[in-house]
Amino acid sequence: MVAPRRQRQGDFRVKTVFVVGAGPAGMFAAQKIAQAGHEVVVFNRDIKPGGLAEYGIYPTKDKMKTGLRKQFAKVLALPNVHYLGHVQVGESCPVSIKELREFSPAAMVFSVGAQGAKQLGLPGSDARGVYSAKDFVYYYNQLPPYPSQDFSTGKRVAVVGMGNVAIDVAHWLLVDDPNHSTDEVIIIARRGPFEAKFDKKEFEFVDAHFDRAAFQEELKRIQPQMTAAGQDAAGLAQSTFPALAKPDPGACKPRLLFRFLCSPKAIHKDANGRINRLTVTENILVERDGDVSAKATDKTADVEVDTMVFAIGDTADPTLGLPYNKDAYITNPNSPPNDPKHASYEVFDPQPGRVMEGVYVVGWARKASEGLVGIARHDGEVGAVEVLKYLESVPDGNAPPVDQIIHKLKSKGLRIVVKADLECLARAEEKQARQRGLPWFKYSDDEAMLAAIEAER
Ligand SMILES: Cc1cc2nc3c(=O)[nH]c(=O)nc-3n(C[C@H](O)[C@H](O)[C@H](O)COP(=O)(O)OP(=O)(O)OC[C@H]3O[C@@H](n4cnc5c(N)ncnc54)[C@H](O)[C@@H]3O)c2cc1C
């Protein structure tokens, strides 16, 4: 039984905590804080909870997605967790951090993920057909408004980067894209095959398209650079490319190709403003701080492509309104443990040079691109423990009941989605799936979702 708001239970006092962002980190932080007896109000940009678990994880990973949805539903079933979806918080949004503060929550936890993407900063980056992997993934996972935008792909697609997200994008283009327009996906990597960062299991999804003959040619091309770095291609099957140990079934179209040791340098456009060529700088491998790094040479080459997706990492969103530096929110540099690499959960304002009291970041908002869902969950929970410790030391805030918060936000014209609405939406999507004879159905624009909720009420 959860205590009513601010009722005294022995020495325990119920406080109100705002959690901004309902991905894995936010949902599990909310659960931990609510299970300790506090009121939690979750504000989420998207109508649905889940963040990248809903809109990032590969669409056919049904089991994982369904399992996570069930866990999020359990969090939302807690009577002291309140959900306010379709509410984006930010400097130029209808709700700013300053306005949230005016509701006097005892603490605020920002679990907004890493909504920005590292940019290549190349001439020609504004060409049509050039996309950040985050946007492209949101598009094929049906996060509004991306499905209504142009993510057209052509026959030869350069995917820049060699991590799991790059392989997810290749997986989509080679296997599941309903347009089946792609003949070749070329993974462009600044380092060599031993520096591939994707998981072997993820590569199995694209294995059938892996052109081994072309790969051997590519290894021949870069052999001098690998030898100079003390690398022997014979070890690749045991390390990063186990597919090489399997019998070669012959190239299956569309093909997956690799171009190693090159970094994008310039994007060229055709008469319609679409990318038609990518100039790359050739690299060599050098050792730097015990790691194998790429070093640019003065040689360049051209790769003919009509689409480019860059998957080179994520950054925090600078427009949220938290202190920001070098692609990340600023966290307390003085927090224990005294490890320079340890990022604190407390947000730090460099202007007065002190911690923003009661303001925390968790998950990918704290460390962009840091690990899988399990890591984000753990980070949300550890951050929540920090918040709970803080709550012990502060007096009550004067946060109004959640109905009043909703009323105030609605008066600004916001169409807020609450827990009961999510149930309506789930019923509406199930009906659509049945009517269309599909295993599942997902609305891909906010207006359609809001209309379906209305109709179901
Ligand atoms: C392409 C891709 C594939 C992945 N595949 C896997 C996989 O197969 N298995 C796995 O375990 N992990 C996978 N991951 C990693 C996993 O998705 C992340 O570890 C996890 O989702 C991070 O959780 P988070 O809560 O920190 O951020 P997110 O999941 O990004 O959640 C952020 C939340 O904040 C909300 N938000 C953002 N901005 C605002 C704002 N201004 N105001 C209000 N709300 C806001 C969003 O709506 C969202 O709900 C994948 C990641 C990517 C990018």
Coordinates of C-alpha atoms in Angstrom, one line a residue, residues 10-438:
G10 CA 7.1 7.5 11.1
D11 CA 10.0 9.5 10.0
F12 CA 9.4 8.9 6.3
R13 CA 7.8 11.7 4.2
V14 CA 6.5 11.1 0.7
K15 CA 8.1 13.5 -1.8
T16 CA 7.4 14.2 -5.5
V17 CA 10.1 13.4 -8.0
F18 CA 9.9 14.3 -11.7
V19 CA 11.5 11.9 -14.1
V20 CA 12.0 13.3 -17.6
G21 CA 12.3 10.6 -20.3
A22 CA 10.6 7.1 -20.2
G23 CA 13.3 4.9 -21.8
P24 CA 14.7 2.0 -19.8
A25 CA 16.8 4.3 -17.6
G26 CA 13.9 6.5 -16.7
M27 CA 11.4 3.7 -16.3
F28 CA 13.6 1.7 -13.9
A29 CA 14.6 4.8 -12.0
A30 CA 10.9 5.7 -11.6
Q31 CA 10.2 2.2 -10.3
K32 CA 12.9 2.3 -7.7
I33 CA 11.9 5.7 -6.4
A34 CA 8.2 4.8 -6.4
Q35 CA 8.9 1.5 -4.6
A36 CA 10.5 3.5 -1.9
G37 CA 7.1 5.2 -1.4
H38 CA 7.5 8.5 -3.3
E39 CA 5.3 10.0 -5.9
V40 CA 6.8 10.0 -9.3
V41 CA 5.7 12.0 -12.3
V42 CA 7.2 10.8 -15.6
F43 CA 7.3 13.3 -18.5
N44 CA 8.0 11.8 -21.9
R45 CA 8.5 13.4 -25.3
D46 CA 7.0 10.4 -27.1
I47 CA 3.4 9.2 -26.7
K48 CA 4.6 5.7 -25.8
P49 CA 7.2 4.8 -23.1
G50 CA 10.2 2.8 -23.9
G51 CA 12.6 5.2 -25.7
L52 CA 15.1 3.2 -27.8
A53 CA 13.8 0.0 -26.4
E54 CA 10.6 0.8 -28.4
Y55 CA 12.1 2.8 -31.2
G56 CA 15.7 1.8 -31.5
I57 CA 16.0 -2.0 -30.9
Y58 CA 15.7 -3.8 -34.2
P59 CA 12.0 -4.2 -35.2
T60 CA 12.1 -8.0 -35.5
K61 CA 13.5 -8.5 -32.0
D62 CA 10.0 -9.2 -30.9
K63 CA 10.7 -11.3 -27.9
M64 CA 13.0 -8.6 -26.4
K65 CA 10.7 -5.8 -27.2
T66 CA 7.6 -7.6 -25.8
G67 CA 9.5 -8.5 -22.6
L68 CA 10.5 -4.9 -22.1
R69 CA 7.0 -3.6 -22.8
K70 CA 5.7 -5.9 -20.1
Q71 CA 8.3 -4.6 -17.6
F72 CA 7.4 -1.0 -18.4
A73 CA 3.7 -1.8 -18.0
K74 CA 4.5 -3.1 -14.5
V75 CA 6.2 0.1 -13.6
L76 CA 3.2 2.1 -14.9
A77 CA 0.9 -0.1 -12.9
L78 CA 2.4 1.3 -9.7
P79 CA -0.3 3.7 -8.3
N80 CA 2.3 6.3 -7.4
V81 CA 3.9 6.5 -10.9
H82 CA 2.1 9.0 -13.1
Y83 CA 2.7 9.1 -16.8
L84 CA 2.5 12.3 -18.9
G85 CA 3.4 11.4 -22.4
H86 CA 3.6 13.6 -25.5
V87 CA 5.3 16.3 -23.3
Q88 CA 8.7 17.4 -24.6
V89 CA 10.8 19.4 -22.2
G90 CA 13.3 21.9 -23.5
E91 CA 14.4 25.4 -24.0
S92 CA 12.2 26.0 -27.1
C93 CA 9.4 23.6 -26.0
P94 CA 6.1 24.4 -24.4
V95 CA 7.6 23.1 -21.2
S96 CA 11.0 24.2 -20.0
I97 CA 13.1 23.0 -17.1
K98 CA 12.4 26.3 -15.4
E99 CA 8.6 25.7 -15.6
L100 CA 9.0 22.2 -14.2
R101 CA 10.9 23.7 -11.3
E102 CA 8.0 26.0 -10.6
F103 CA 6.0 22.9 -9.6
S104 CA 8.5 22.5 -6.8
P105 CA 9.4 18.8 -7.1
A106 CA 11.8 17.5 -4.5
A107 CA 14.1 16.2 -7.2
M108 CA 14.3 15.9 -11.0
V109 CA 15.9 13.0 -12.9
F110 CA 16.7 13.5 -16.5
S111 CA 16.7 10.3 -18.5
V112 CA 16.2 11.8 -21.9
G113 CA 18.8 9.5 -23.6
A114 CA 21.3 10.9 -26.2
Q115 CA 19.1 12.5 -28.8
G116 CA 21.8 14.1 -30.9
A117 CA 24.2 12.4 -33.3
K118 CA 27.9 13.0 -33.8
Q119 CA 28.3 14.8 -37.1
L120 CA 30.9 14.2 -39.8
G121 CA 31.0 18.0 -40.6
L122 CA 31.8 17.4 -44.2
P123 CA 31.3 19.6 -47.2
G124 CA 28.1 18.4 -48.9
S125 CA 26.6 17.0 -45.7
D126 CA 23.3 18.7 -46.6
A127 CA 22.9 16.4 -49.7
R128 CA 19.7 14.5 -50.0
G129 CA 20.1 10.8 -49.1
V130 CA 22.5 11.6 -46.2
Y131 CA 21.1 10.5 -42.8
S132 CA 22.3 10.1 -39.3
A133 CA 21.8 6.5 -38.1
K134 CA 19.7 7.6 -35.2
D135 CA 17.1 9.3 -37.5
F136 CA 17.2 6.4 -39.9
V137 CA 16.6 3.9 -37.0
Y138 CA 13.8 6.0 -35.7
Y139 CA 12.3 6.0 -39.2
Y140 CA 12.2 2.3 -39.7
N141 CA 11.1 1.8 -36.1
Q142 CA 8.1 4.1 -36.8
L143 CA 8.8 6.9 -34.3
P144 CA 6.8 9.9 -35.2
P145 CA 7.5 12.2 -37.1
Y146 CA 10.3 10.3 -38.9
P147 CA 8.2 7.9 -40.9
S148 CA 6.6 10.9 -42.7
Q149 CA 10.0 12.3 -43.7
D150 CA 12.3 11.4 -46.7
F151 CA 14.5 8.5 -45.9
S152 CA 14.7 7.2 -49.4
T153 CA 17.5 4.9 -50.2
G154 CA 19.1 3.9 -53.5
K155 CA 21.1 1.0 -54.9
R156 CA 24.5 1.7 -53.3
V157 CA 24.5 2.7 -49.6
A158 CA 27.5 3.7 -47.6
V159 CA 27.1 3.0 -43.9
V160 CA 29.8 4.9 -42.0
G161 CA 30.9 3.2 -38.8
M162 CA 31.5 -0.4 -37.7
G163 CA 29.5 -0.9 -34.5
N164 CA 26.2 -2.6 -33.7
V165 CA 24.1 0.3 -35.0
A166 CA 25.9 0.2 -38.4
I167 CA 25.1 -3.5 -38.6
D168 CA 21.4 -2.9 -37.6
V169 CA 21.2 -0.4 -40.5
A170 CA 22.8 -2.9 -42.9
H171 CA 20.4 -5.6 -41.6
W172 CA 17.4 -3.4 -42.5
L173 CA 18.7 -2.5 -45.9
L174 CA 19.8 -6.0 -46.8
V175 CA 17.0 -8.0 -45.3
D176 CA 13.9 -6.3 -44.0
D177 CA 13.4 -3.0 -46.0
P178 CA 10.1 -3.5 -47.7
N179 CA 11.3 -1.4 -50.7
H180 CA 14.2 -3.8 -51.4
S181 CA 16.0 -1.1 -53.4
T182 CA 19.5 -1.7 -52.2
D183 CA 22.0 -3.8 -54.2
E184 CA 25.1 -3.1 -52.1
V185 CA 25.7 -1.9 -48.5
I186 CA 29.3 -0.7 -48.1
I187 CA 30.5 -0.4 -44.5
I188 CA 33.0 2.4 -44.4
A189 CA 35.5 2.1 -41.5
R190 CA 38.3 4.4 -40.5
R191 CA 40.3 1.5 -39.0
G192 CA 40.8 -2.1 -40.0
P193 CA 38.8 -5.4 -39.7
F194 CA 40.4 -6.2 -36.3
E195 CA 38.9 -3.0 -34.9
A196 CA 35.3 -4.0 -35.8
K197 CA 33.1 -3.2 -32.8
F198 CA 29.9 -5.1 -33.6
D199 CA 28.8 -8.2 -31.7
K200 CA 29.3 -11.5 -33.5
K201 CA 25.7 -12.4 -32.9
E202 CA 24.5 -9.2 -34.6
F203 CA 26.6 -10.0 -37.7
E204 CA 24.8 -13.3 -38.1
F205 CA 21.8 -11.4 -39.2
V206 CA 23.7 -10.2 -42.3
D207 CA 26.0 -13.1 -42.7
A208 CA 24.2 -14.5 -45.8
H209 CA 24.9 -11.2 -47.6
F210 CA 28.5 -11.0 -46.7
D211 CA 30.5 -11.1 -49.9
R212 CA 33.6 -13.1 -48.8
A213 CA 35.4 -12.9 -52.2
A214 CA 35.1 -9.1 -52.2
F215 CA 36.2 -9.1 -48.6
Q216 CA 39.4 -11.1 -49.5
E217 CA 40.1 -8.5 -52.2
E218 CA 39.7 -5.7 -49.7
L219 CA 42.1 -7.5 -47.3
K220 CA 44.7 -7.7 -50.1
R221 CA 44.3 -4.0 -50.7
I222 CA 45.0 -3.1 -47.1
Q223 CA 47.5 -5.9 -46.4
P224 CA 50.6 -3.5 -46.4
Q225 CA 48.9 -1.3 -43.7
M226 CA 47.9 -4.3 -41.6
T227 CA 51.3 -5.9 -41.8
A228 CA 52.9 -2.5 -40.8
A229 CA 50.7 -2.5 -37.8
G230 CA 51.7 -6.1 -36.9
Q231 CA 48.3 -7.6 -37.8
D232 CA 47.8 -10.9 -39.6
A233 CA 44.6 -11.3 -41.4
A234 CA 44.7 -15.1 -40.8
G235 CA 43.5 -14.3 -37.2
L236 CA 40.3 -12.6 -38.3
A237 CA 38.1 -15.7 -38.3
Q238 CA 38.9 -16.2 -34.6
S239 CA 38.5 -12.6 -33.6
T240 CA 36.1 -10.2 -35.3
F241 CA 34.8 -12.0 -38.4
P242 CA 33.9 -15.6 -37.4
A243 CA 31.8 -15.8 -40.6
L244 CA 35.1 -16.3 -42.4
A245 CA 35.5 -19.7 -40.8
K246 CA 32.2 -20.9 -42.3
P247 CA 32.0 -22.5 -45.8
D248 CA 31.4 -19.7 -48.4
P249 CA 27.9 -20.1 -49.9
G250 CA 28.8 -17.5 -52.6
A251 CA 27.6 -13.9 -52.6
C252 CA 23.9 -13.5 -52.0
K253 CA 22.4 -10.4 -53.4
P254 CA 22.1 -7.7 -52.1
R255 CA 25.7 -7.7 -51.1
L256 CA 27.5 -6.5 -47.9
L257 CA 30.9 -5.0 -48.7
F258 CA 33.6 -3.4 -46.5
R259 CA 36.0 -0.6 -47.2
F260 CA 38.5 -0.3 -44.4
L261 CA 41.1 2.3 -43.5
C262 CA 39.2 5.3 -44.9
S263 CA 37.4 8.4 -43.5
P264 CA 34.8 10.4 -45.3
K265 CA 36.2 13.7 -46.6
A266 CA 33.6 15.2 -48.9
I267 CA 30.1 14.4 -50.2
H268 CA 29.3 15.2 -53.8
K269 CA 25.8 15.8 -55.2
D270 CA 24.1 15.2 -58.5
A271 CA 22.0 17.7 -60.3
N272 CA 19.0 16.9 -58.0
G273 CA 21.1 17.6 -54.9
R274 CA 21.4 13.9 -54.0
I275 CA 24.7 12.3 -52.9
N276 CA 26.3 10.5 -55.9
R277 CA 29.9 10.1 -54.7
L278 CA 31.8 10.1 -51.4
T279 CA 35.5 11.1 -51.3
V280 CA 37.4 9.3 -48.6
T281 CA 40.8 9.9 -47.1
E282 CA 43.0 6.7 -46.9
N283 CA 44.3 6.0 -43.4
I284 CA 47.1 3.9 -42.0
L285 CA 47.1 2.2 -38.6
V286 CA 49.2 3.5 -35.7
E287 CA 49.4 2.7 -32.0
R288 CA 48.2 5.5 -29.7
D289 CA 47.8 5.1 -26.0
G290 CA 47.9 1.4 -26.3
D291 CA 45.1 1.4 -28.8
V292 CA 45.1 1.0 -32.6
S293 CA 44.2 4.3 -34.2
A294 CA 43.7 5.6 -37.7
K295 CA 46.0 8.2 -39.1
A296 CA 45.1 10.1 -42.3
T297 CA 47.4 10.0 -45.3
D298 CA 47.3 12.5 -48.2
K299 CA 45.8 9.8 -50.5
T300 CA 42.1 10.0 -51.3
A301 CA 39.7 7.7 -53.2
D302 CA 36.1 8.0 -54.5
V303 CA 33.3 5.7 -53.7
E304 CA 30.2 5.8 -55.9
V305 CA 27.1 5.8 -53.6
D306 CA 23.6 7.3 -53.8
T307 CA 22.8 7.1 -50.0
M308 CA 24.9 7.5 -46.9
V309 CA 24.0 6.7 -43.3
F310 CA 26.5 7.7 -40.6
A311 CA 26.6 5.7 -37.4
I312 CA 29.5 7.2 -35.5
G313 CA 28.0 7.8 -32.1
D314 CA 25.4 9.8 -30.2
T315 CA 25.5 13.1 -28.2
A316 CA 23.2 14.6 -25.6
D317 CA 20.6 17.1 -26.8
P318 CA 22.0 20.7 -26.1
T319 CA 18.5 22.3 -26.4
L320 CA 17.2 20.5 -23.2
G321 CA 18.4 23.3 -21.0
L322 CA 20.9 21.5 -18.8
P323 CA 24.5 22.7 -18.6
Y324 CA 26.3 21.2 -21.6
N325 CA 29.9 20.8 -22.7
K326 CA 31.5 18.6 -25.4
D327 CA 28.4 16.7 -26.5
A328 CA 27.3 15.8 -22.9
Y329 CA 25.5 17.3 -19.9
I330 CA 28.0 18.5 -17.2
T331 CA 28.0 16.3 -14.1
N332 CA 29.7 16.9 -10.8
P333 CA 33.5 16.7 -11.3
N334 CA 34.1 16.4 -7.6
S335 CA 31.9 13.4 -6.8
P336 CA 33.4 10.3 -5.3
P337 CA 34.8 7.9 -6.3
N338 CA 37.8 10.0 -7.2
D339 CA 38.2 8.7 -10.7
P340 CA 38.4 11.2 -13.5
K341 CA 36.5 8.8 -15.8
H342 CA 33.6 8.5 -13.4
A343 CA 30.7 10.6 -14.4
S344 CA 28.5 11.6 -11.5
Y345 CA 24.7 11.4 -11.5
E346 CA 24.4 15.0 -10.2
V347 CA 24.2 17.8 -12.7
F348 CA 26.8 20.5 -12.2
D349 CA 26.4 24.2 -13.2
P350 CA 29.8 25.6 -14.1
Q351 CA 28.5 29.2 -13.8
P352 CA 28.2 29.4 -10.1
G353 CA 30.6 26.4 -10.0
R354 CA 28.3 24.1 -8.0
V355 CA 26.0 21.1 -8.2
M356 CA 22.4 21.8 -9.3
E357 CA 20.7 20.6 -6.2
G358 CA 18.3 17.8 -6.7
V359 CA 18.9 17.5 -10.4
Y360 CA 20.2 14.2 -11.7
V361 CA 21.0 12.5 -15.1
V362 CA 20.8 8.7 -15.7
G363 CA 21.3 6.3 -18.6
W364 CA 22.4 7.5 -22.0
A365 CA 21.7 11.1 -20.9
R366 CA 24.6 10.6 -18.4
K367 CA 26.8 8.7 -20.8
A368 CA 25.8 8.7 -24.5
S369 CA 25.8 5.3 -26.2
E370 CA 26.8 3.5 -23.0
G371 CA 25.8 -0.1 -23.4
L372 CA 22.6 -2.1 -23.9
V373 CA 19.3 -2.0 -22.1
G374 CA 20.6 -3.9 -19.1
I375 CA 23.3 -1.2 -18.6
A376 CA 20.7 1.6 -19.0
R377 CA 18.4 -0.1 -16.4
H378 CA 21.3 -0.5 -14.0
D379 CA 22.3 3.1 -14.4
G380 CA 18.7 4.3 -13.8
E381 CA 18.5 2.2 -10.6
V382 CA 21.9 3.3 -9.3
G383 CA 21.0 6.9 -10.0
A384 CA 17.7 6.4 -8.2
V385 CA 19.5 5.2 -5.1
E386 CA 21.5 8.5 -5.2
V387 CA 18.2 10.4 -5.5
L388 CA 16.7 8.5 -2.6
K389 CA 19.7 9.4 -0.4
Y390 CA 19.2 13.0 -1.4
L391 CA 15.5 12.9 -0.6
E392 CA 16.3 11.9 3.0
S393 CA 18.1 15.1 3.6
V394 CA 15.7 17.7 2.0
P395 CA 12.5 19.2 3.3
D396 CA 9.2 18.6 1.5
G397 CA 8.7 20.4 -1.8
N398 CA 5.3 21.8 -2.4
A399 CA 4.5 20.0 -5.6
P400 CA 0.8 20.1 -6.4
P401 CA -1.2 16.9 -7.0
V402 CA -0.6 15.5 -10.5
D403 CA -4.1 16.5 -11.6
Q404 CA -3.2 20.2 -11.1
I405 CA 0.1 19.7 -13.1
I406 CA -1.9 18.1 -15.9
H407 CA -4.4 20.9 -15.8
K408 CA -1.7 23.6 -15.9
L409 CA 0.1 21.9 -18.9
K410 CA -3.2 21.4 -20.8
S411 CA -3.9 25.1 -20.4
K412 CA -0.8 25.7 -22.5
G413 CA -2.5 23.6 -25.3
L414 CA -0.6 20.4 -24.6
R415 CA -2.4 17.1 -25.5
I416 CA -1.2 14.9 -22.7
V417 CA -1.3 11.1 -22.8
V418 CA -1.9 9.4 -19.5
K419 CA -1.7 5.8 -18.4
A420 CA -5.3 5.0 -19.3
D421 CA -4.7 6.5 -22.8
L422 CA -1.8 4.0 -23.3
E423 CA -4.2 1.2 -22.6
C424 CA -6.6 2.6 -25.2
L425 CA -3.8 2.9 -27.7
A426 CA -2.7 -0.7 -27.1
R427 CA -6.3 -1.9 -27.7
A428 CA -6.6 0.2 -30.9
E429 CA -3.3 -1.2 -32.3
E430 CA -4.3 -4.7 -31.4
K431 CA -7.6 -4.2 -33.3
Q432 CA -5.7 -2.8 -36.3
A433 CA -3.3 -5.7 -36.3
R434 CA -6.3 -8.2 -36.3
Q435 CA -8.1 -6.3 -39.1
R436 CA -5.0 -6.2 -41.3
G437 CA -4.0 -9.8 -40.5
L438 CA -0.7 -8.7 -39.1

